[in-house]
């Protein structure tokens, strides 16, 4: 690697925690401060695989649970060449949901273990920072109501949160828990601070592989 590489920054969290709001603000702030940065979002509903996932999420089609899990993972893998290209060019990527959502959501379904759910995502680009936007179900309930998509049910989201908590015990990843009950600006300042540290640290480090 010759130049400085970009950092891979992931925003995760429960439904309505503010991931999309904060990802957008973070990219803008990084660019304003002279850090090349772009936003990505998973699922990426624009690809053929993403369209199958989207149709499943809006309940237009049904897919078997293992199958949809593998499709979510394939949707990440199909974008890996592009992600690596950008990171190598020094562009930091701010990603709204990643493999952690994949594992947390599928393993909240009956009969799925964390280990099985992680396996298709082993080897993806390893994030330099995973920001977990923490919001209690009571606080989330004060935001816009759940939509009509699959998984947007309070009981299911509770189990998803438990799975995220299990994933966060992994010391090989740079998890930072952010209190998402604060104002958009307060959260943003915190997120920007963690991101600038991660960008500085990642610049001279090789990109690693997730869960390897
Ligand atoms: N899924 C999966 O199963 N497997 C996978 O591998 C992946 C995903 C990657 C689609 O996700 C579903 O796919 C998702 C997980 C599953 N299912 N669920 N549930 P998506 O990313 O396309 O959509 P979403 O995740 O449902 O978005 P979200 O979680 O609902 O929202 P958010 O991005 O966290 O929040 P937001 O859109 O920025 O804000 C929500 C509202 O709160 C909005 O009105 C804001 O103005 C307001 N807001 C935001 N921040 C604040 C603060 N700080 N205070 C007050 N109000 C705020």
CSV table of C-alpha atoms and ligand atoms in Angstrom, one decimal:
chain,number,residue,atom,x,y,z
A,1,UNK,CA,0.0,0.0,0.0
A,2,UNK,CA,1.5,3.3,-1.0
A,3,UNK,CA,-0.9,6.1,0.1
A,4,UNK,CA,-3.2,6.4,3.1
A,5,UNK,CA,-6.2,4.1,2.9
A,6,UNK,CA,-9.7,5.2,3.9
A,7,UNK,CA,-11.4,3.8,7.0
A,8,UNK,CA,-14.4,1.5,7.1
A,9,UNK,CA,-16.9,2.9,9.5
A,10,UNK,CA,-20.1,1.1,10.2
A,11,UNK,CA,-23.2,2.4,11.9
A,12,UNK,CA,-25.4,-0.2,13.5
A,13,UNK,CA,-28.3,-0.1,16.0
A,14,UNK,CA,-31.9,-1.0,16.5
A,15,UNK,CA,-34.7,0.3,14.3
A,16,UNK,CA,-35.1,4.1,14.4
A,17,UNK,CA,-31.9,4.7,16.3
A,18,UNK,CA,-30.9,7.3,13.7
A,19,UNK,CA,-28.4,5.3,11.6
A,20,UNK,CA,-29.4,6.9,8.3
A,21,UNK,CA,-29.6,10.4,9.7
A,22,UNK,CA,-26.2,10.1,11.3
A,23,UNK,CA,-24.5,8.4,8.3
A,24,UNK,CA,-25.6,11.2,6.1
A,25,UNK,CA,-24.4,13.9,8.5
A,26,UNK,CA,-21.1,12.1,9.1
A,27,UNK,CA,-20.2,11.9,5.4
A,28,UNK,CA,-21.0,15.6,5.0
A,29,UNK,CA,-18.9,16.6,8.0
A,30,UNK,CA,-16.0,14.5,7.0
A,31,UNK,CA,-16.0,15.9,3.5
A,32,UNK,CA,-16.2,19.5,4.9
A,33,UNK,CA,-13.2,18.7,7.1
A,34,UNK,CA,-11.2,17.5,4.1
A,35,UNK,CA,-11.5,13.7,4.5
A,36,UNK,CA,-12.7,12.0,1.3
A,37,UNK,CA,-15.8,10.0,2.4
A,38,UNK,CA,-18.8,8.3,0.8
A,39,UNK,CA,-21.9,6.6,2.2
A,40,UNK,CA,-23.1,3.1,1.6
A,41,UNK,CA,-26.1,1.3,2.9
A,42,UNK,CA,-27.0,-2.4,3.3
A,43,UNK,CA,-29.1,-3.9,2.0
A,44,UNK,CA,-28.2,-2.1,-1.2
A,45,UNK,CA,-31.6,-2.4,-2.8
A,46,UNK,CA,-30.4,-1.2,-6.3
A,47,UNK,CA,-28.7,-4.4,-7.4
A,48,UNK,CA,-30.5,-7.6,-8.6
A,49,UNK,CA,-29.9,-9.3,-5.3
A,50,UNK,CA,-30.9,-6.2,-3.4
A,51,UNK,CA,-34.2,-6.1,-5.4
A,52,UNK,CA,-35.0,-9.6,-4.2
A,53,UNK,CA,-34.2,-8.6,-0.6
A,54,UNK,CA,-36.3,-5.5,-0.9
A,55,UNK,CA,-39.3,-7.4,-2.3
A,56,UNK,CA,-39.0,-9.8,0.7
A,57,UNK,CA,-38.8,-6.9,3.2
A,58,UNK,CA,-41.9,-5.2,1.8
A,59,UNK,CA,-43.6,-8.6,2.0
A,60,UNK,CA,-44.2,-8.8,-1.8
A,61,UNK,CA,-42.5,-12.2,-1.8
A,62,UNK,CA,-41.6,-14.9,0.7
A,63,UNK,CA,-38.2,-16.4,1.0
A,64,UNK,CA,-37.0,-19.3,3.1
A,65,UNK,CA,-35.0,-18.0,6.1
A,66,UNK,CA,-31.6,-19.5,5.3
A,67,UNK,CA,-32.0,-18.3,1.7
A,68,UNK,CA,-32.7,-14.7,2.6
A,69,UNK,CA,-29.8,-14.7,5.1
A,70,UNK,CA,-27.4,-15.8,2.3
A,71,UNK,CA,-28.9,-13.2,0.0
A,72,UNK,CA,-28.2,-10.4,2.5
A,73,UNK,CA,-24.6,-11.7,2.7
A,74,UNK,CA,-24.3,-12.0,-1.1
A,75,UNK,CA,-25.5,-8.4,-1.4
A,76,UNK,CA,-22.5,-7.3,0.7
A,77,UNK,CA,-20.0,-9.6,-1.1
A,78,UNK,CA,-21.1,-8.2,-4.5
A,79,UNK,CA,-20.0,-4.8,-3.4
A,80,UNK,CA,-16.7,-5.8,-1.8
A,81,UNK,CA,-14.5,-5.1,-5.0
A,82,UNK,CA,-16.0,-1.6,-5.1
A,83,UNK,CA,-15.5,-1.1,-1.3
A,84,UNK,CA,-11.8,-2.2,-1.5
A,85,UNK,CA,-11.2,0.0,-4.5
A,86,UNK,CA,-12.5,3.1,-2.7
A,87,UNK,CA,-10.7,2.3,0.6
A,88,UNK,CA,-7.4,1.8,-1.3
A,89,UNK,CA,-7.9,5.2,-3.0
A,90,UNK,CA,-8.1,6.8,0.5
A,91,UNK,CA,-11.9,7.2,0.6
A,92,UNK,CA,-13.5,6.5,3.9
A,93,UNK,CA,-16.7,4.5,3.7
A,94,UNK,CA,-19.6,5.3,6.1
A,95,UNK,CA,-21.8,2.2,6.0
A,96,UNK,CA,-25.4,2.1,7.3
A,97,UNK,CA,-25.8,-1.5,8.5
A,98,UNK,CA,-23.4,-4.4,7.7
A,99,UNK,CA,-22.8,-8.0,8.6
A,100,UNK,CA,-23.8,-7.4,12.3
A,101,UNK,CA,-27.4,-6.6,11.3
A,102,UNK,CA,-27.3,-9.7,9.1
A,103,UNK,CA,-26.3,-11.9,12.1
A,104,UNK,CA,-28.5,-10.1,14.7
A,105,UNK,CA,-31.7,-10.3,12.6
A,106,UNK,CA,-31.4,-13.9,11.4
A,107,UNK,CA,-30.2,-15.2,14.7
A,108,UNK,CA,-33.3,-13.7,16.3
A,109,UNK,CA,-35.3,-16.2,14.4
A,110,UNK,CA,-35.9,-19.6,15.9
A,111,UNK,CA,-33.3,-22.3,15.2
A,112,UNK,CA,-30.4,-20.1,14.1
A,113,UNK,CA,-27.1,-19.9,16.0
A,114,UNK,CA,-24.8,-16.9,15.9
A,115,UNK,CA,-22.0,-19.0,14.5
A,116,UNK,CA,-24.1,-20.3,11.5
A,117,UNK,CA,-25.2,-16.7,10.8
A,118,UNK,CA,-21.7,-15.3,10.9
A,119,UNK,CA,-20.2,-17.9,8.6
A,120,UNK,CA,-21.1,-16.4,5.1
A,121,UNK,CA,-19.7,-13.0,6.1
A,122,UNK,CA,-16.4,-14.3,7.4
A,123,UNK,CA,-13.7,-12.6,5.4
A,124,UNK,CA,-15.6,-9.4,4.4
A,125,UNK,CA,-13.5,-6.2,4.8
A,126,UNK,CA,-13.1,-5.7,8.6
A,127,UNK,CA,-14.5,-2.4,9.9
A,128,UNK,CA,-12.1,0.0,11.6
A,129,UNK,CA,-14.9,1.3,13.7
A,130,UNK,CA,-18.4,0.0,14.5
A,131,UNK,CA,-20.7,2.6,16.1
A,132,UNK,CA,-23.6,1.0,17.9
A,133,UNK,CA,-26.5,3.5,18.3
A,134,UNK,CA,-28.1,2.4,21.5
A,135,UNK,CA,-31.8,3.3,22.0
A,136,UNK,CA,-34.2,1.6,24.4
A,137,UNK,CA,-37.5,0.2,23.0
A,138,UNK,CA,-39.3,2.9,25.1
A,139,UNK,CA,-37.3,5.7,23.5
A,140,UNK,CA,-37.6,4.2,20.0
A,141,UNK,CA,-41.4,4.2,20.5
A,142,UNK,CA,-41.4,8.0,20.8
A,143,UNK,CA,-40.0,8.3,17.3
A,144,UNK,CA,-42.0,7.7,14.1
A,145,UNK,CA,-44.1,4.5,14.4
A,146,UNK,CA,-42.9,1.2,12.9
A,147,UNK,CA,-43.4,0.9,9.2
A,148,UNK,CA,-45.0,-2.0,7.5
A,149,UNK,CA,-41.9,-3.9,6.6
A,150,UNK,CA,-41.0,-7.4,7.7
A,151,UNK,CA,-39.2,-7.4,11.1
A,152,UNK,CA,-40.8,-4.1,12.2
A,153,UNK,CA,-42.3,-5.6,15.3
A,154,UNK,CA,-41.4,-4.7,18.9
A,155,UNK,CA,-41.0,-8.3,20.2
A,156,UNK,CA,-38.7,-9.2,17.4
A,157,UNK,CA,-36.6,-6.1,17.7
A,158,UNK,CA,-36.1,-6.9,21.4
A,159,UNK,CA,-34.5,-10.2,20.5
A,160,UNK,CA,-32.5,-8.5,17.8
A,161,UNK,CA,-31.1,-6.2,20.5
A,162,UNK,CA,-30.0,-9.2,22.6
A,163,UNK,CA,-28.1,-10.6,19.6
A,164,UNK,CA,-26.4,-7.3,19.0
A,165,UNK,CA,-25.3,-7.3,22.7
A,166,UNK,CA,-23.8,-10.7,22.2
A,167,UNK,CA,-21.9,-9.5,19.1
A,168,UNK,CA,-20.6,-6.5,21.0
A,169,UNK,CA,-18.6,-8.7,23.4
A,170,UNK,CA,-16.2,-9.5,20.6
A,171,UNK,CA,-12.9,-7.7,21.6
A,172,UNK,CA,-11.4,-8.1,18.1
A,173,UNK,CA,-13.6,-5.3,16.8
A,174,UNK,CA,-13.6,-1.6,17.7
A,175,UNK,CA,-17.2,-1.3,19.0
A,176,UNK,CA,-18.2,2.1,20.3
A,177,UNK,CA,-21.6,2.4,22.0
A,178,UNK,CA,-23.3,5.7,21.4
A,179,UNK,CA,-26.2,6.9,23.4
A,180,UNK,CA,-28.7,7.6,20.7
A,181,UNK,CA,-31.4,9.1,23.0
A,182,UNK,CA,-29.6,12.5,22.7
A,183,UNK,CA,-30.2,15.2,20.1
A,184,UNK,CA,-29.1,14.6,16.5
A,185,UNK,CA,-26.4,17.2,17.0
A,186,UNK,CA,-25.0,15.8,20.3
A,187,UNK,CA,-24.8,12.3,18.7
A,188,UNK,CA,-23.2,13.7,15.6
A,189,UNK,CA,-20.4,15.3,17.6
A,190,UNK,CA,-19.6,12.1,19.3
A,191,UNK,CA,-19.7,10.1,16.1
A,192,UNK,CA,-17.5,12.5,14.3
A,193,UNK,CA,-14.9,12.4,17.1
A,194,UNK,CA,-14.7,8.6,17.0
A,195,UNK,CA,-14.6,8.6,13.2
A,196,UNK,CA,-11.7,11.0,12.9
A,197,UNK,CA,-9.7,8.9,15.4
A,198,UNK,CA,-10.5,5.8,13.3
A,199,UNK,CA,-9.5,7.5,10.1
A,200,UNK,CA,-6.2,8.5,11.5
A,201,UNK,CA,-5.4,5.1,12.9
A,202,UNK,CA,-6.6,3.2,9.7
A,203,UNK,CA,-4.6,5.3,7.3
A,204,UNK,CA,-1.4,3.3,7.7
A,205,UNK,CA,-2.8,-0.1,8.6
A,206,UNK,CA,-3.6,-2.8,6.1
A,207,UNK,CA,-7.3,-3.7,5.7
A,208,UNK,CA,-8.1,-6.9,7.6
A,209,UNK,CA,-10.8,-9.6,7.2
A,210,UNK,CA,-13.9,-9.8,9.4
A,211,UNK,CA,-14.1,-12.7,11.9
A,212,UNK,CA,-10.8,-14.3,10.7
B,1,LIG,N1,-31.4,-6.6,7.7
B,1,LIG,C1,-31.3,-7.9,7.8
B,1,LIG,O1,-32.2,-8.6,8.2
B,1,LIG,N2,-30.1,-8.5,7.4
B,1,LIG,C2,-29.1,-7.8,6.9
B,1,LIG,O2,-28.0,-8.3,6.6
B,1,LIG,C3,-29.2,-6.3,6.9
B,1,LIG,C4,-30.4,-5.8,7.2
B,1,LIG,C5,-28.1,-5.5,6.3
B,1,LIG,C6,-33.9,-3.0,6.3
B,1,LIG,O3,-33.1,-2.0,6.9
B,1,LIG,C7,-34.1,-4.2,7.2
B,1,LIG,O4,-33.2,-5.2,6.8
B,1,LIG,C8,-33.8,-3.9,8.7
B,1,LIG,C9,-32.7,-4.9,9.1
B,1,LIG,C10,-32.7,-5.9,8.0
B,1,LIG,N3,-35.1,-4.3,9.3
B,1,LIG,N4,-35.6,-3.7,10.3
B,1,LIG,N5,-36.3,-3.5,11.1
B,1,LIG,P1,-33.0,-0.5,6.4
B,1,LIG,O5,-31.7,0.0,6.8
B,1,LIG,O6,-33.4,-0.4,4.9
B,1,LIG,O7,-34.2,0.3,7.1
B,1,LIG,P2,-34.2,0.5,8.6
B,1,LIG,O8,-33.0,-0.1,9.2
B,1,LIG,O9,-35.6,0.0,9.0
B,1,LIG,O10,-34.1,2.0,9.0
B,1,LIG,P3,-34.4,2.3,10.5
B,1,LIG,O11,-33.6,1.4,11.4
B,1,LIG,O12,-35.8,2.4,10.8
B,1,LIG,O13,-34.0,3.8,10.8
B,1,LIG,P4,-32.6,4.5,11.2
B,1,LIG,O14,-31.7,4.6,10.0
B,1,LIG,O15,-31.9,3.9,12.4
B,1,LIG,O16,-33.1,5.9,11.7
B,1,LIG,P5,-33.4,7.2,10.8
B,1,LIG,O17,-34.1,6.8,9.5
B,1,LIG,O18,-32.1,8.0,10.7
B,1,LIG,O19,-34.4,7.9,11.8
B,1,LIG,C11,-35.6,7.4,12.2
B,1,LIG,C12,-36.6,8.5,12.7
B,1,LIG,O20,-36.1,9.1,13.9
B,1,LIG,C13,-36.7,9.7,11.7
B,1,LIG,O21,-37.9,10.3,11.8
B,1,LIG,C14,-35.6,10.7,12.3
B,1,LIG,O22,-35.9,12.0,11.9
B,1,LIG,C15,-35.8,10.5,13.7
B,1,LIG,N6,-34.5,10.7,14.5
B,1,LIG,C16,-33.3,10.3,14.1
B,1,LIG,N7,-32.4,10.7,15.1
B,1,LIG,C17,-33.1,11.3,16.1
B,1,LIG,C18,-32.7,11.8,17.3
B,1,LIG,N8,-31.5,11.8,17.8
B,1,LIG,N9,-33.7,12.3,18.1
B,1,LIG,C19,-35.0,12.3,17.7
B,1,LIG,N10,-35.4,11.8,16.5
B,1,LIG,C20,-34.5,11.3,15.7
